[in-house]
PDB file of C-alpha atoms in Angstrom:
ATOM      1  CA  UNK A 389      87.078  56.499 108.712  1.00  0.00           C
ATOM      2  CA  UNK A 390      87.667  59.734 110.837  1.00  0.00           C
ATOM      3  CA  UNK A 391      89.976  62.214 110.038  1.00  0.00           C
ATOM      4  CA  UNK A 392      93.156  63.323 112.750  1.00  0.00           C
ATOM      5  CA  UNK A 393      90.201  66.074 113.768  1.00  0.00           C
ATOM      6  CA  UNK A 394      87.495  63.497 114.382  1.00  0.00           C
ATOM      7  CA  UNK A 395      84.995  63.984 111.643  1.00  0.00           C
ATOM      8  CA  UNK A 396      83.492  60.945 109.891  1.00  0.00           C
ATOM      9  CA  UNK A 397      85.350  60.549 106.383  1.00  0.00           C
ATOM     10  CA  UNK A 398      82.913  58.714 103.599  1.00  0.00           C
ATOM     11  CA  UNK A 399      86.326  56.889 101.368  1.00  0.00           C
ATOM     12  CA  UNK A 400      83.688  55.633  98.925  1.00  0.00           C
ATOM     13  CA  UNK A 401      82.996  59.014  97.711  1.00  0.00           C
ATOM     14  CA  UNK A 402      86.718  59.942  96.934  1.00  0.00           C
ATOM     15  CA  UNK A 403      88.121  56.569  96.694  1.00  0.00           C
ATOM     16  CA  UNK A 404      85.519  54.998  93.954  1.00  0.00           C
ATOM     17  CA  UNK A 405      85.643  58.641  92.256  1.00  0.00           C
ATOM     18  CA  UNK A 406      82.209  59.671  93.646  1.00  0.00           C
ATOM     19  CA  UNK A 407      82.477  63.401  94.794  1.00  0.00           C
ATOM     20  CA  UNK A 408      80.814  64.701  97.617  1.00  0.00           C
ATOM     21  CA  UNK A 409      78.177  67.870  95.975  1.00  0.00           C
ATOM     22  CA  UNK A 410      80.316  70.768  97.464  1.00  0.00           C
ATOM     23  CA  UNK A 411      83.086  69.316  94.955  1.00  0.00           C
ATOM     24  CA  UNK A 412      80.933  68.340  91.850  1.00  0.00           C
ATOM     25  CA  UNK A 413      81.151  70.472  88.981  1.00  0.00           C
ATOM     26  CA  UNK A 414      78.206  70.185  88.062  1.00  0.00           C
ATOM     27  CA  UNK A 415      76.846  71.624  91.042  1.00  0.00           C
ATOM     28  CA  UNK A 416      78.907  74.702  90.689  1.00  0.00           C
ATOM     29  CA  UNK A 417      76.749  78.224  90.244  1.00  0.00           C
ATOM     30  CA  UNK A 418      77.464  77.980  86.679  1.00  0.00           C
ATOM     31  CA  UNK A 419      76.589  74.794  86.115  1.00  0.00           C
ATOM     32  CA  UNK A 420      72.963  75.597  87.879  1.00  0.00           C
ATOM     33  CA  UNK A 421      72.429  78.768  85.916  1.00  0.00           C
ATOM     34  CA  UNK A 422      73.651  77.303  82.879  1.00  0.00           C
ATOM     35  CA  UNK A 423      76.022  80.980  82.240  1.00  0.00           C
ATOM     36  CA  UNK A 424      79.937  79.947  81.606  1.00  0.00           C
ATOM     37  CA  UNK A 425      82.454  82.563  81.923  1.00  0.00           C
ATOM     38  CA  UNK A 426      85.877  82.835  80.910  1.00  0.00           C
ATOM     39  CA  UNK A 427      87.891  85.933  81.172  1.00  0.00           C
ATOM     40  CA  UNK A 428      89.284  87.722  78.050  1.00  0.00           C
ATOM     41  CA  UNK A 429      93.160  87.532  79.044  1.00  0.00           C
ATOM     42  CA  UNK A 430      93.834  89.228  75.486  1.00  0.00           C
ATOM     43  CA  UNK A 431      92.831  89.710  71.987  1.00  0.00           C
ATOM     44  CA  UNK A 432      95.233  88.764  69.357  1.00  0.00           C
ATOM     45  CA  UNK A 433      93.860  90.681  65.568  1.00  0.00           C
ATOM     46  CA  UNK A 434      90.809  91.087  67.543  1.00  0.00           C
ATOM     47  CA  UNK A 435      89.974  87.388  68.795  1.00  0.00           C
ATOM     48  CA  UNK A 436      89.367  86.810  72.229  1.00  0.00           C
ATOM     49  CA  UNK A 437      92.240  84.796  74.174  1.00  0.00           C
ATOM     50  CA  UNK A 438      90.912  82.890  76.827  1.00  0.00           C
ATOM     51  CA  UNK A 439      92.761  80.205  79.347  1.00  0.00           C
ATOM     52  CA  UNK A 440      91.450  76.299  78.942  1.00  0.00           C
ATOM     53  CA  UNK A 441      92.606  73.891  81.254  1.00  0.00           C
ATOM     54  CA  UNK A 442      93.623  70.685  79.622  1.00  0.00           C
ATOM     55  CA  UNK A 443      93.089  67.164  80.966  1.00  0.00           C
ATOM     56  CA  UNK A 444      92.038  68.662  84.651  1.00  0.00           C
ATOM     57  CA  UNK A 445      95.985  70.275  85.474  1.00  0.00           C
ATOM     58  CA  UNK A 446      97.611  71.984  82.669  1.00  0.00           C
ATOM     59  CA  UNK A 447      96.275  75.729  81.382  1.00  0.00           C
ATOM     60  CA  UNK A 448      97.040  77.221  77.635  1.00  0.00           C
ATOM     61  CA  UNK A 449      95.942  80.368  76.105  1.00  0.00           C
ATOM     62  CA  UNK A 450      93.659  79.638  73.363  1.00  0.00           C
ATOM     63  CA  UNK A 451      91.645  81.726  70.904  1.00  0.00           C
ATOM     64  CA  UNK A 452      87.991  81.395  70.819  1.00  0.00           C
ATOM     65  CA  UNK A 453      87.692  80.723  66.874  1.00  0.00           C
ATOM     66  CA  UNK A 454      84.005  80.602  65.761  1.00  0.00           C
ATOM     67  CA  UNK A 455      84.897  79.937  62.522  1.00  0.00           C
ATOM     68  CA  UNK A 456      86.190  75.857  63.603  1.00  0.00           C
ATOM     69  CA  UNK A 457      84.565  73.468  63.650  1.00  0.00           C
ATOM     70  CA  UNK A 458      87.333  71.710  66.303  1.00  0.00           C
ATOM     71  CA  UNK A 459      89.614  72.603  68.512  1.00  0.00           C
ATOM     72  CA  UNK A 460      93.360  72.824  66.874  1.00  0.00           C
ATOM     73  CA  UNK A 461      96.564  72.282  69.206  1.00  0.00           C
ATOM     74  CA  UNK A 462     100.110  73.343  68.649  1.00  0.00           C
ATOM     75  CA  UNK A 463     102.971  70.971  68.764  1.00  0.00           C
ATOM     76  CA  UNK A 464     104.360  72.082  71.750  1.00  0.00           C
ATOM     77  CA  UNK A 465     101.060  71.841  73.644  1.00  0.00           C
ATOM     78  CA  UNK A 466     100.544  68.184  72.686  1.00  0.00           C
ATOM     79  CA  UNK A 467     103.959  67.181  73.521  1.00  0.00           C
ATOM     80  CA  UNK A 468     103.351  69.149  77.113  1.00  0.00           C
ATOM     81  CA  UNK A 469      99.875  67.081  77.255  1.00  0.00           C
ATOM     82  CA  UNK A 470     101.451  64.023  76.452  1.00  0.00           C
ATOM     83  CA  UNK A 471      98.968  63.417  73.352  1.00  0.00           C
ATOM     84  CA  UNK A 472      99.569  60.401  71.236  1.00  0.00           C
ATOM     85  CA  UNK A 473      98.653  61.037  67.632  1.00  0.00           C
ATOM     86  CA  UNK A 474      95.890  58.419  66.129  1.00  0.00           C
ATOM     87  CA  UNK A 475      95.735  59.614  62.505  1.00  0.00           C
ATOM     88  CA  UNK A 476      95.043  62.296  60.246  1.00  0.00           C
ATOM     89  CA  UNK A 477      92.515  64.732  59.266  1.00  0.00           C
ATOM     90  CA  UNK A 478      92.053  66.964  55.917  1.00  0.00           C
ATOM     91  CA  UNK A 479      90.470  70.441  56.585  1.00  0.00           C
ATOM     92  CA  UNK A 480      89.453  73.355  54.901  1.00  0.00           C
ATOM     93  CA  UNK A 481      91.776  76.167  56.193  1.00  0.00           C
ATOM     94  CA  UNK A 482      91.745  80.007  54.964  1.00  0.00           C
ATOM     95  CA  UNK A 483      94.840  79.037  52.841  1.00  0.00           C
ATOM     96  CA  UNK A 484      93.190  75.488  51.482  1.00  0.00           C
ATOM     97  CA  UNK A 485      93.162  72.102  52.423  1.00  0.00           C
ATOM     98  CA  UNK A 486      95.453  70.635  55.096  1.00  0.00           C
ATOM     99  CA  UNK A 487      96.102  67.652  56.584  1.00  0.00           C
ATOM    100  CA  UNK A 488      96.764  67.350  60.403  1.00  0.00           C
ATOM    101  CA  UNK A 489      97.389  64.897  62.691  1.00  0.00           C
ATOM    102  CA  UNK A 490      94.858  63.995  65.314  1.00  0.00           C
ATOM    103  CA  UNK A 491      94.902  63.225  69.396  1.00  0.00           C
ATOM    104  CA  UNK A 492      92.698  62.711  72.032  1.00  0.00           C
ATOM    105  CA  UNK A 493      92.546  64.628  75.387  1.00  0.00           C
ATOM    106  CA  UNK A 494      90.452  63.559  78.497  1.00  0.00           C
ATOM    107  CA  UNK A 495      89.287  67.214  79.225  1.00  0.00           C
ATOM    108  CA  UNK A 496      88.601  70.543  78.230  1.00  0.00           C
ATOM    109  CA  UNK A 497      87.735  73.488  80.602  1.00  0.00           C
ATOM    110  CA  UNK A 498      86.683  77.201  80.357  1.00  0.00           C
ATOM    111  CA  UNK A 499      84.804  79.123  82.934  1.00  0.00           C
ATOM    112  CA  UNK A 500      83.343  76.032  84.435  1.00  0.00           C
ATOM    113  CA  UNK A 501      82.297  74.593  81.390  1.00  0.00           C
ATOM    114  CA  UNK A 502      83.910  71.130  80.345  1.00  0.00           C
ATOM    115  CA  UNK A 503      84.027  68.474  77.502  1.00  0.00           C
ATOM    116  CA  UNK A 504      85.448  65.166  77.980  1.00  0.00           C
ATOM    117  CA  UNK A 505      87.185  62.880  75.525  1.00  0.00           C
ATOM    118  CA  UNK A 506      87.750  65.338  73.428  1.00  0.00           C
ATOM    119  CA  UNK A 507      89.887  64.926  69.022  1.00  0.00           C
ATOM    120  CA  UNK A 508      91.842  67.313  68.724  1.00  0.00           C
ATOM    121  CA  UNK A 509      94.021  68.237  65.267  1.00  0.00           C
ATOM    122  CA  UNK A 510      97.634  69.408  65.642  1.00  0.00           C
ATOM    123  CA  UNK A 511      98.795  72.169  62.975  1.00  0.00           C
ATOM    124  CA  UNK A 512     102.435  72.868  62.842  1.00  0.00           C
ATOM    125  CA  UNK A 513     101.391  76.155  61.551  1.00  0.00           C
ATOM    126  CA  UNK A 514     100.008  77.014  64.542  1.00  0.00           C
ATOM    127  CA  UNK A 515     101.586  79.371  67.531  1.00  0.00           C
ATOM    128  CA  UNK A 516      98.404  79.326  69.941  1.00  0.00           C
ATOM    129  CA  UNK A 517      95.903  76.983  69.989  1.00  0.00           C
ATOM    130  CA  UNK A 518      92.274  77.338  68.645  1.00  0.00           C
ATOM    131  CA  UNK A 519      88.957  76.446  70.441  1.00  0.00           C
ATOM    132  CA  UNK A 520      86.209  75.721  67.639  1.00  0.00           C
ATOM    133  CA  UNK A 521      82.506  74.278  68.054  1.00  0.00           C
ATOM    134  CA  UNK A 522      83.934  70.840  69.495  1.00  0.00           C
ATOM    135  CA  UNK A 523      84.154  72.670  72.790  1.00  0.00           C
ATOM    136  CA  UNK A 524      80.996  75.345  72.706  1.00  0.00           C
ATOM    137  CA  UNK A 525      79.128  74.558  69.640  1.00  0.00           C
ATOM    138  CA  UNK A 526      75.745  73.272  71.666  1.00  0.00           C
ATOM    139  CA  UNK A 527      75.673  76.989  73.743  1.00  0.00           C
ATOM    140  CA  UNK A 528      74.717  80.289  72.759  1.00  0.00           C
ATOM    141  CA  UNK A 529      77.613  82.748  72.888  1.00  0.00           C
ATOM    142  CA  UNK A 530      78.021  86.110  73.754  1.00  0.00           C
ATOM    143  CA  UNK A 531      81.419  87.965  73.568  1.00  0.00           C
ATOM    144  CA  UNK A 532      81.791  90.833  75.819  1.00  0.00           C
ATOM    145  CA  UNK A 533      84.260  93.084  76.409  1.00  0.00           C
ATOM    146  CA  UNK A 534      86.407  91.140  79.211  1.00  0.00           C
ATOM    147  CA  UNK A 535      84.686  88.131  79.315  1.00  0.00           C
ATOM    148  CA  UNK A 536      83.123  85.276  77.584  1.00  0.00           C
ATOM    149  CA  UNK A 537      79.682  83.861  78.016  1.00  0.00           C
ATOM    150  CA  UNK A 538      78.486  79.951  77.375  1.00  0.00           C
ATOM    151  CA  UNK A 539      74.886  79.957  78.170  1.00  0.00           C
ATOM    152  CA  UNK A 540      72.680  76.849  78.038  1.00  0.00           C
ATOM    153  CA  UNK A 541      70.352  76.781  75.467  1.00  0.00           C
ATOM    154  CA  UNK A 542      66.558  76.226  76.120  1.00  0.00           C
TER     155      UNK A 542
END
C-alpha cells in the first residue's frame, strides 16, 4: 500500500504484529548493550522508586524490593489494570505468613527492559507496589544514585 505521501507501506509488518527493526524493542540501544535503566523518581525509607509500565499503556511507581521474590500489586492498581484474580498465594512477609490473591498481567517495563505474562500477588496492605526477582532476578543490578541499572549477565 502507499501512504497519502507516496511511500510503499509493508501492512504485513504492522497488521500480522511483525514490527519493522526501527520499532522492535529488542533492537533498542539497551537491548544491544544489554544495560537497562530506569530513573530513581524517589526513595521511600531508602528504596528506590522507579516507574513500570504495565501491560504496554499504563505507568505506576513501584519500589525496587530485592528482598521479593515477585512482584506485589495494590488493589487499586489491579482494578486500574483490569486484573482478574486466579487464586491465592501464601508468603513469607516481614510480619509472617500471608495469603494473597494472584493475577496475571501481559507486560512489565522498566528502562527498556520487559517481562511478559507476568503472576502477580495483590496485598491489601500495600500502598505502592513492589517489583521483586520475577521482573530482574536473571540481571545483575547496580543501584546508583538517580538511576537503576539491569545489565545482562555473561
Amino acid at each position: 500500500m502507499r501512504s497519502s505521501s507516496g511511500r510503499t507501506v509493508n501492512l504485513s509488518q504492522s497488521v500480522c504484529g511483525f514490527l519493522p527493526e526501527a520499532l522492535n524493542p529488542t533492537t533498542s540501544p539497551a537491548a544491544k548493550s544489554g544495560v537497562f535503566q530506569a530513573k530513581i523518581k524517589r526513595r521511600e525509607a531508602n528504596i528506590p522508586v522507579i516507574e513500570v509500565t504495565f501491560n504496554g499503556k499504563q505507568k505506576f511507581e513501584m519500589m525496587v524490593d530485592s528482598g521479593a521474590s515477585g512482584t506485589v500489586i495494590t488493589p487499586a492498581m489491579a482494578k486500574a489494570l483490569g486484573v482478574v484474580l486466579q487464586g491465592t498465594v501464601q508468603a513469607q512477609t516481614p510480619n509472617g505468613v500471608a495469603t494473597f490473591p494472584l493475577g496475571r498481567l501481559t507486560s512489565m517495563e522498566a528502562g527498556g527492559l520487559a517481562v511478559n505474562n507476568v503472576v502477580v500477588a495483590v496485598s491489601p496492605s500495600l500502598d505502592i507496589g513492589l517489583l521483586g526477582h520475577d521482573f530482574f532476578g536473571n540481571k545483575d543490578v547496580t543501584i546508583k544514585q538517580d538511576v537503576i541499572e539491569f545489565r545482562s549477565r555473561s
